[in-house]
Coordinates of C-alpha atoms in Angstrom, one line a residue:
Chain N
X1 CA 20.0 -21.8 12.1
X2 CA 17.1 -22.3 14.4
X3 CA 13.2 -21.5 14.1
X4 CA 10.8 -20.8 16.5
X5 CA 6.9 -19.9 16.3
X6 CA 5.5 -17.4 18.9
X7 CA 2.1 -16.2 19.1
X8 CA 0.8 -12.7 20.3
X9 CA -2.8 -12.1 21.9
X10 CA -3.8 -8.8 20.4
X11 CA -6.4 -6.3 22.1
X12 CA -7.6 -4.5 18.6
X13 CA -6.1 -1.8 16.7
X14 CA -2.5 -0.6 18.5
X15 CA 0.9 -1.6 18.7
X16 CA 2.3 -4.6 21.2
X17 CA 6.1 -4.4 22.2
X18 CA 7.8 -7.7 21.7
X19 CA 11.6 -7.0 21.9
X20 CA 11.2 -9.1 25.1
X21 CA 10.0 -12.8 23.9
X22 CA 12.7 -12.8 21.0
X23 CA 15.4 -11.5 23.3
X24 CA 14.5 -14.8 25.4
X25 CA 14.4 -16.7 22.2
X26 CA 18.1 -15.5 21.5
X27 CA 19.6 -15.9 24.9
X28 CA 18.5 -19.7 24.9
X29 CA 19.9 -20.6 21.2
X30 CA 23.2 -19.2 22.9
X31 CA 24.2 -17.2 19.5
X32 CA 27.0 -14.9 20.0
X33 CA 26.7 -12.7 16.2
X34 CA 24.6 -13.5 13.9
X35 CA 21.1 -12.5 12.8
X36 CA 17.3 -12.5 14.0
X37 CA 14.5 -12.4 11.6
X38 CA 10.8 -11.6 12.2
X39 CA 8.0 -13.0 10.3
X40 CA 4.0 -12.3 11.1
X41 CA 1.9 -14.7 9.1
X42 CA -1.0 -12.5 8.7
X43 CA -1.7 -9.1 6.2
X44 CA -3.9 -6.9 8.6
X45 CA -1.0 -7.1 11.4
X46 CA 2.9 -5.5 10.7
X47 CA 5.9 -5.0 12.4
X48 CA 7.5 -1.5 12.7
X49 CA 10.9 -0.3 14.7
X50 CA 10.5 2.7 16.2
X51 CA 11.2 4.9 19.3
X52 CA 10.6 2.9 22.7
X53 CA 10.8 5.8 25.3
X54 CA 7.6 8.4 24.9
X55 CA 4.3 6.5 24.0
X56 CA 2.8 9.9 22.4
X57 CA 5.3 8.3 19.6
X58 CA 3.1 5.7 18.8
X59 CA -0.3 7.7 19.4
X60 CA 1.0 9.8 16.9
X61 CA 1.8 7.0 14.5
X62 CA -1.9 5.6 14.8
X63 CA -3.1 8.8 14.0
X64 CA -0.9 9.3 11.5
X65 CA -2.1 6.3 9.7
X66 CA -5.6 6.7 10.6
X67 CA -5.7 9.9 8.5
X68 CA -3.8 8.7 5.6
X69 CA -5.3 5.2 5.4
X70 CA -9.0 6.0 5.5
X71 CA -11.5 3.2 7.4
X72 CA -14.6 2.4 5.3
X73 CA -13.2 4.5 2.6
X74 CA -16.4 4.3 -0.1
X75 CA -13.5 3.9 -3.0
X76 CA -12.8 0.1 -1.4
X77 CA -14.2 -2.6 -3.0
X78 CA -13.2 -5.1 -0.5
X79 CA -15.0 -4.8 2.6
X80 CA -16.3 -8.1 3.9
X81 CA -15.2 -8.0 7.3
X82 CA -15.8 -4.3 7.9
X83 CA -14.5 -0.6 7.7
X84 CA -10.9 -1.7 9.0
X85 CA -10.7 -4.5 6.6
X86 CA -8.8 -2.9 3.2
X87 CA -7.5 0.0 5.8
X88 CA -5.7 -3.2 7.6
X89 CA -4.1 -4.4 4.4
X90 CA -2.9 -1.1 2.8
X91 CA -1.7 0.0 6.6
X92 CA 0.0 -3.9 6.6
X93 CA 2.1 -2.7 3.1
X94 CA 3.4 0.6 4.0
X95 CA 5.5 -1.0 7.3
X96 CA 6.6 -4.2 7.4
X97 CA 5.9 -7.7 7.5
X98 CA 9.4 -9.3 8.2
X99 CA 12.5 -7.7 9.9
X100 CA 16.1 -8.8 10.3
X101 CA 17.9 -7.2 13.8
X102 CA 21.7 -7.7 14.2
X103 CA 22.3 -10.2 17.1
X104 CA 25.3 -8.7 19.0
X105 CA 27.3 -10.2 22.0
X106 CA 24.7 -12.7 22.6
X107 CA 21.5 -10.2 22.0
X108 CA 19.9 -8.0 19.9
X109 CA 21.8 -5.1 19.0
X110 CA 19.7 -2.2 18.9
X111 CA 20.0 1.6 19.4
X112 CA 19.3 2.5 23.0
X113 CA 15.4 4.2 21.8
X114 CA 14.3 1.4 19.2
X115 CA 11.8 -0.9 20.1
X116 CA 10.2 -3.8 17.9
X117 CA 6.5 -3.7 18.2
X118 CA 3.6 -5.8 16.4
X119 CA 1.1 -3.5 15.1
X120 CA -2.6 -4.6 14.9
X121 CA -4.2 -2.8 12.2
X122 CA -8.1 -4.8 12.7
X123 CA -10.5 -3.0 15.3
X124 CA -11.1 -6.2 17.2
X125 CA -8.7 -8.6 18.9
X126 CA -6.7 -11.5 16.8
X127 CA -4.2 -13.8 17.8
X128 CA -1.1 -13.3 15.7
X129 CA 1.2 -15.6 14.2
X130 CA 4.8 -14.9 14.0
X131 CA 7.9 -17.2 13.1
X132 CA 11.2 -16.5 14.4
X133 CA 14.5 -17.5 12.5
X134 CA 18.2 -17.2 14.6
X135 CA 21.4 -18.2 12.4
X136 CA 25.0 -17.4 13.6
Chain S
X1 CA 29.1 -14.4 9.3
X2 CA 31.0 -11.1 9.8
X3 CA 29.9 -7.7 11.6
X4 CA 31.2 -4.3 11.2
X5 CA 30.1 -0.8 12.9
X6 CA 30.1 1.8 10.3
X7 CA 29.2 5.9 11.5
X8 CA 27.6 8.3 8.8
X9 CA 28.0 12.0 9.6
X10 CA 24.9 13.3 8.1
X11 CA 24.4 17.7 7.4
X12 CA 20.8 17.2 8.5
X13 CA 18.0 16.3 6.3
X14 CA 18.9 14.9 3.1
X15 CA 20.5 11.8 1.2
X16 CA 23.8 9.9 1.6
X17 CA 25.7 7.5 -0.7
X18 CA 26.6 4.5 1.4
X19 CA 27.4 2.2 -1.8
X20 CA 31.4 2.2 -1.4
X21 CA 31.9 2.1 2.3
X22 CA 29.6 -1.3 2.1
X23 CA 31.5 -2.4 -1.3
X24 CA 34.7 -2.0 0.8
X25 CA 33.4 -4.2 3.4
X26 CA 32.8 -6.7 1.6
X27 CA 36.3 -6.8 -0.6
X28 CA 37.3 -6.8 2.7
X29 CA 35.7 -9.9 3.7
X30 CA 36.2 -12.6 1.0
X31 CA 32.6 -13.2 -0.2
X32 CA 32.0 -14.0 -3.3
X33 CA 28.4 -15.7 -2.4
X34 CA 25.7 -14.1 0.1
X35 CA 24.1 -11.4 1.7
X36 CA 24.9 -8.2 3.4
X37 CA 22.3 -6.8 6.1
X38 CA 22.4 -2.8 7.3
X39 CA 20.9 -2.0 10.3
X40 CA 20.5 1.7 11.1
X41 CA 20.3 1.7 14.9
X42 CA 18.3 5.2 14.6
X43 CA 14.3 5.8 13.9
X44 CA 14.7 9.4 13.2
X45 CA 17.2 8.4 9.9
X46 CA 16.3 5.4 7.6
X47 CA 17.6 3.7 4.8
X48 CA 16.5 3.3 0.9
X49 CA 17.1 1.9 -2.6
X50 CA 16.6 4.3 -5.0
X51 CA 17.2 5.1 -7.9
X52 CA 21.6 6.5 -8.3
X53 CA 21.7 8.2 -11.9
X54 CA 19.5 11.9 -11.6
X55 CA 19.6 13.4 -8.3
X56 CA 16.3 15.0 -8.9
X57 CA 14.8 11.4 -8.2
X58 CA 16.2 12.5 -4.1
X59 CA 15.2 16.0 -4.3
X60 CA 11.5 15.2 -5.9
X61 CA 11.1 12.3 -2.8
X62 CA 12.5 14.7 -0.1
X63 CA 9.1 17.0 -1.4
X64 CA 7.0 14.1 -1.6
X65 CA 7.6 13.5 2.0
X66 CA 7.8 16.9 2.7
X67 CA 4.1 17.0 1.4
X68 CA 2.9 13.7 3.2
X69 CA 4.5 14.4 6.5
X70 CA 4.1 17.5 7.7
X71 CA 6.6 18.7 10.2
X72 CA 5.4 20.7 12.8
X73 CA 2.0 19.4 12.5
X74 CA -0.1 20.5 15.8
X75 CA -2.1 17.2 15.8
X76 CA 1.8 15.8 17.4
X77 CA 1.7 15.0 20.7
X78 CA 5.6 13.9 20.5
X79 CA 7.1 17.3 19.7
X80 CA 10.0 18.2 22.4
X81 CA 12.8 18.3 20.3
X82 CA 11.1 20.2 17.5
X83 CA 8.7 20.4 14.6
X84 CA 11.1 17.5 12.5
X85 CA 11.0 15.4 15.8
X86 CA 7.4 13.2 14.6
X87 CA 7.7 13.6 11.3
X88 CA 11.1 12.1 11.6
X89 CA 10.0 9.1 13.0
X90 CA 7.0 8.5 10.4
X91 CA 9.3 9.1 7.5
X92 CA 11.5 6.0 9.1
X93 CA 8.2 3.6 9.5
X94 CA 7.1 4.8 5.8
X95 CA 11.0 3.6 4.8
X96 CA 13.4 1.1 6.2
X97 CA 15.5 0.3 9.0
X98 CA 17.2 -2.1 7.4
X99 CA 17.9 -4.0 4.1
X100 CA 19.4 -7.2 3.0
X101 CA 21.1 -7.3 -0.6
X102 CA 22.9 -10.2 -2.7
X103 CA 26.3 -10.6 -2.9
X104 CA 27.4 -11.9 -5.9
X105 CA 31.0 -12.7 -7.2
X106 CA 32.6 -10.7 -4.5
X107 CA 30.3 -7.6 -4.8
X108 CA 26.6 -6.0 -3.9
X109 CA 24.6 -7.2 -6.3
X110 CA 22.4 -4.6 -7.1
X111 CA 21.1 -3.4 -10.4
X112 CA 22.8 -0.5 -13.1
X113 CA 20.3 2.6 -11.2
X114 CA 20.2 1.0 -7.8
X115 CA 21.9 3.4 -5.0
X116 CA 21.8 2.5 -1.3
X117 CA 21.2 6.1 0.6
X118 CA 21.1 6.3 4.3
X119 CA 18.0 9.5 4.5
X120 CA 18.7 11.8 7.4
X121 CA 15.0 12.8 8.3
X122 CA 16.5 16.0 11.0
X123 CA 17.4 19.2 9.9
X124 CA 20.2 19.4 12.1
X125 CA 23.6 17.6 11.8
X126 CA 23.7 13.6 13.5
X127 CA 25.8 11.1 13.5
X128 CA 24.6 7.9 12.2
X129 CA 25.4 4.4 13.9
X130 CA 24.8 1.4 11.3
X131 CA 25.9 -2.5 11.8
X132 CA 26.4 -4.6 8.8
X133 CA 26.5 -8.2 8.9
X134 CA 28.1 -10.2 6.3
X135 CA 27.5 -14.1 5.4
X136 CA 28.4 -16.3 3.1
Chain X
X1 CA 23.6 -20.6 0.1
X2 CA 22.4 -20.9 -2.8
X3 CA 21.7 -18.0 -5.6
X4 CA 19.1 -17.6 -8.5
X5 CA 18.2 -14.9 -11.4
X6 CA 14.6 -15.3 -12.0
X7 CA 13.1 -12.8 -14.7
X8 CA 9.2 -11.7 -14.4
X9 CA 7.7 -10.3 -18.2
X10 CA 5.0 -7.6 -16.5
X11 CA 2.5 -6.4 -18.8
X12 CA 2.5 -2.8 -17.4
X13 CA 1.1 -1.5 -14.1
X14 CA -0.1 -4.1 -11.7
X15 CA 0.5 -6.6 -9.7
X16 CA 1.4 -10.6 -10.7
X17 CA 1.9 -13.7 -7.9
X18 CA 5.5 -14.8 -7.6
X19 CA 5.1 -17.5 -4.9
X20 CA 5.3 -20.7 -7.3
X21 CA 8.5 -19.7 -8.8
X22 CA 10.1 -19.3 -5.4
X23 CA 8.6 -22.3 -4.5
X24 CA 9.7 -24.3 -6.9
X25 CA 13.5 -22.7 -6.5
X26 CA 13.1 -24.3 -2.7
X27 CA 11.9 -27.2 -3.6
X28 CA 14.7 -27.8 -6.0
X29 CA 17.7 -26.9 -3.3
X30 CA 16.7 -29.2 -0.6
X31 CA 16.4 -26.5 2.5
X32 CA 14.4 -28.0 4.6
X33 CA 14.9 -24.7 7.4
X34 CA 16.2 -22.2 6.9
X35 CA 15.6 -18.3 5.0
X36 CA 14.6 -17.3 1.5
X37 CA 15.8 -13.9 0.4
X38 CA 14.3 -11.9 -2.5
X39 CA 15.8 -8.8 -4.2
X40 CA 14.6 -6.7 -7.3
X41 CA 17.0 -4.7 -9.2
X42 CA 14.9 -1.7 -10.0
X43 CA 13.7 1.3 -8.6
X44 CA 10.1 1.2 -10.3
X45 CA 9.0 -2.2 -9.4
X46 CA 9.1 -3.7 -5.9
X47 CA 7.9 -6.6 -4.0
X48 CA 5.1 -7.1 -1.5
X49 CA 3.6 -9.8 0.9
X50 CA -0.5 -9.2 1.1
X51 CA -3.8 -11.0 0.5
X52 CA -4.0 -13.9 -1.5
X53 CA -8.0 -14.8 -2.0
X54 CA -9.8 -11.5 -3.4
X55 CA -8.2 -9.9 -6.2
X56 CA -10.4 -6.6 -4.6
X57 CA -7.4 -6.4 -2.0
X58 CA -5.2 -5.5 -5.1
X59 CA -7.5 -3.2 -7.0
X60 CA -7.7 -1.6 -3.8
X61 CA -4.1 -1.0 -3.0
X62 CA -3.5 0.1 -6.6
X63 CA -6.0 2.5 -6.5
X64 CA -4.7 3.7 -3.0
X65 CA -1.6 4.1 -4.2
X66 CA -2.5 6.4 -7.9
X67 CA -4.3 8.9 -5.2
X68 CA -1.3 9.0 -2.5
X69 CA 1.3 8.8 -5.1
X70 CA 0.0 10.9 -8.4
X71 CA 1.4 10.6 -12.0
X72 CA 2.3 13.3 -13.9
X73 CA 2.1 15.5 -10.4
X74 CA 4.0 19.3 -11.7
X75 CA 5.9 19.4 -9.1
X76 CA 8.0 16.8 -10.0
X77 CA 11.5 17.6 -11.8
X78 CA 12.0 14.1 -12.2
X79 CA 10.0 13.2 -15.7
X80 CA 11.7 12.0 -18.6
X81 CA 10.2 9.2 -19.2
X82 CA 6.4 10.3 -18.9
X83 CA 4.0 10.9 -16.0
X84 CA 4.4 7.5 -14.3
X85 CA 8.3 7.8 -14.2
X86 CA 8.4 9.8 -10.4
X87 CA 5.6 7.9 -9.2
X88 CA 6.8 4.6 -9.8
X89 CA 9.8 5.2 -7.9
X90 CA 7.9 6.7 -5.0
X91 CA 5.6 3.7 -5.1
X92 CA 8.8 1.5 -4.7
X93 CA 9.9 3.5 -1.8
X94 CA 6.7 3.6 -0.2
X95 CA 6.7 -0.9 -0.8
X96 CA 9.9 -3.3 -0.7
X97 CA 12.8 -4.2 -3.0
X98 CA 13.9 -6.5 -0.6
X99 CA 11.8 -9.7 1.3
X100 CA 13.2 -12.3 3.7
X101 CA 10.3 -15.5 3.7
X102 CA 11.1 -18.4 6.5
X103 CA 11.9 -21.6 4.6
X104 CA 9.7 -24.6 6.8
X105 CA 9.4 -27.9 6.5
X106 CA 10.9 -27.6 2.8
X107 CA 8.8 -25.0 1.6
X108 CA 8.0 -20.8 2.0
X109 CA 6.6 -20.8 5.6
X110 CA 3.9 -18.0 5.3
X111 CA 0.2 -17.3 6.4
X112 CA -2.7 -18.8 4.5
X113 CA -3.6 -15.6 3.3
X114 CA -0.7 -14.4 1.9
X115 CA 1.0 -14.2 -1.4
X116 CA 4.4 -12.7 -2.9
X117 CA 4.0 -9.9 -5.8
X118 CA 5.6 -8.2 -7.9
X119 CA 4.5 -4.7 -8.2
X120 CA 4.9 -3.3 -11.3
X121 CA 4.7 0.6 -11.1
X122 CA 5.4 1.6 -14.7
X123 CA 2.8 1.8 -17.1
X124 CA 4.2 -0.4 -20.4
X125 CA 5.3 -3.8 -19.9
X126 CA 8.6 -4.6 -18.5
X127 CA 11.4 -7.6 -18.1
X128 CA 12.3 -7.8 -14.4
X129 CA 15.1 -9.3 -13.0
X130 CA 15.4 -10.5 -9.7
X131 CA 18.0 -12.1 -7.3
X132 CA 16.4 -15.0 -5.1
X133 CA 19.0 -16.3 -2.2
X134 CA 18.2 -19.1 -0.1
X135 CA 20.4 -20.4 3.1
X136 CA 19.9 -23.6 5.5

């Protein structure tokens, strides 16, 4: 079992592939099967798994979530750090915070149209956390 | 650590029972101490715990995310294989692509109502690629 | 690998910090790295990771979730036991029943800012049991 941290630059509110840095990660610890998990160390910023081929996917998810999750919704009461604050947090629990991926033949085993992506829920930029846990 | 490929033929949207084929997997493997992982390699079908003992719970979710997620909806840019193509893929980020559960004394350890259903979010027919990993 | 039944008492709908029971469960087992794996056996309480300094964050999500997820809604045909019965186990689907926490330097590895709940979704008290896993 190894651990790794990695930290991703965000540009504001949208989604950030990553399959690539932890597919490095994996091909150096030399794992064969085993498993991969995903941690972000932050509640405005998620991880979701979703289709990798047709961007409109994940234009469609932000608007999606921009409807049902409501910025500067009057109803919140905390709003310190601005309309996307709460909106951040409630978009943060209805995906994900930590994933496990098969590791297959050395890499991750995914289906041919997933991708892992970080999802930056705050308007503005933020550099992310994120620890990264191999066994096999 | 063990991994096994298991294939779901779904009838299009709707529940599956996956309980016994994992159960079998793990008499199967010997361990009486761990954790099983499913991985759905899909992000048009997802999985969930639910609740096993009135089907109506199923039913009264599939018309709760009937309601949330509209299929069809013309804000979709992503729509070229149909009006369940998006909403498909936001009913997966809303649920789960994969879930870890306890084994304990040779079997899932889950509780007396707890069913693991894989959720077919297309109408039509697919078959459904899963990898389970198994350590202990 | 190592395997625990904790039991929460909730005092109805809401939310109540786990972290210090987990962390003392780490402490105990000696894991300097490695994973920590939590499971709930029910289907109307579940588990999330979110904001740890203003209670608000909480308030928020639960009145989030009674407006996305109503009680009593007439279209369910799931209702036996009262109004929040449905709800409850949509609010689980919509959350976790399953977390995986990185285990760091002998402790739960996770951001400043964030703290382990349970979520209870029913509105009288109940005894929850849960299945904590931990492997280094």
């Amino acid at each position: 079992m190894e651990q790794h941290s990695i930290h991703i630059q965000s540009r504001g509110r949208g989604t950030i592939a990553i399959n690539s840095e932890i597919d490095q990660l994996i091909r150096k610890s030399g794992i064969d099967t085993g498993l991969c998990h995903i941690f972000i160390h932050h509640t405005s910023a998620s991880l979701i798994i979703t289709e990798n081929a047709d961007s409109d996917v994940r234009r469609d998810l932000e608007n999606y979530f921009s409807k049902i999750v409501v910025d500067g919704d009057p109803a919140y009461f905390h709003d310190q750090e601005g309309p996307d604050d709460m909106s951040a947090h409630i978009r943060s629990i209805l995906t994900q915070t930590e994933i496990s991926i098969p590791i297959s033949a050395g890499r991750l085993a995914m289906g041919t149209w997933q991708g892992i992506y970080l999802w930056e829920h705050r308007t503005s930029p933020h550099r992310r956390s994120l620890t990264v846990t191999l066994h096999g």
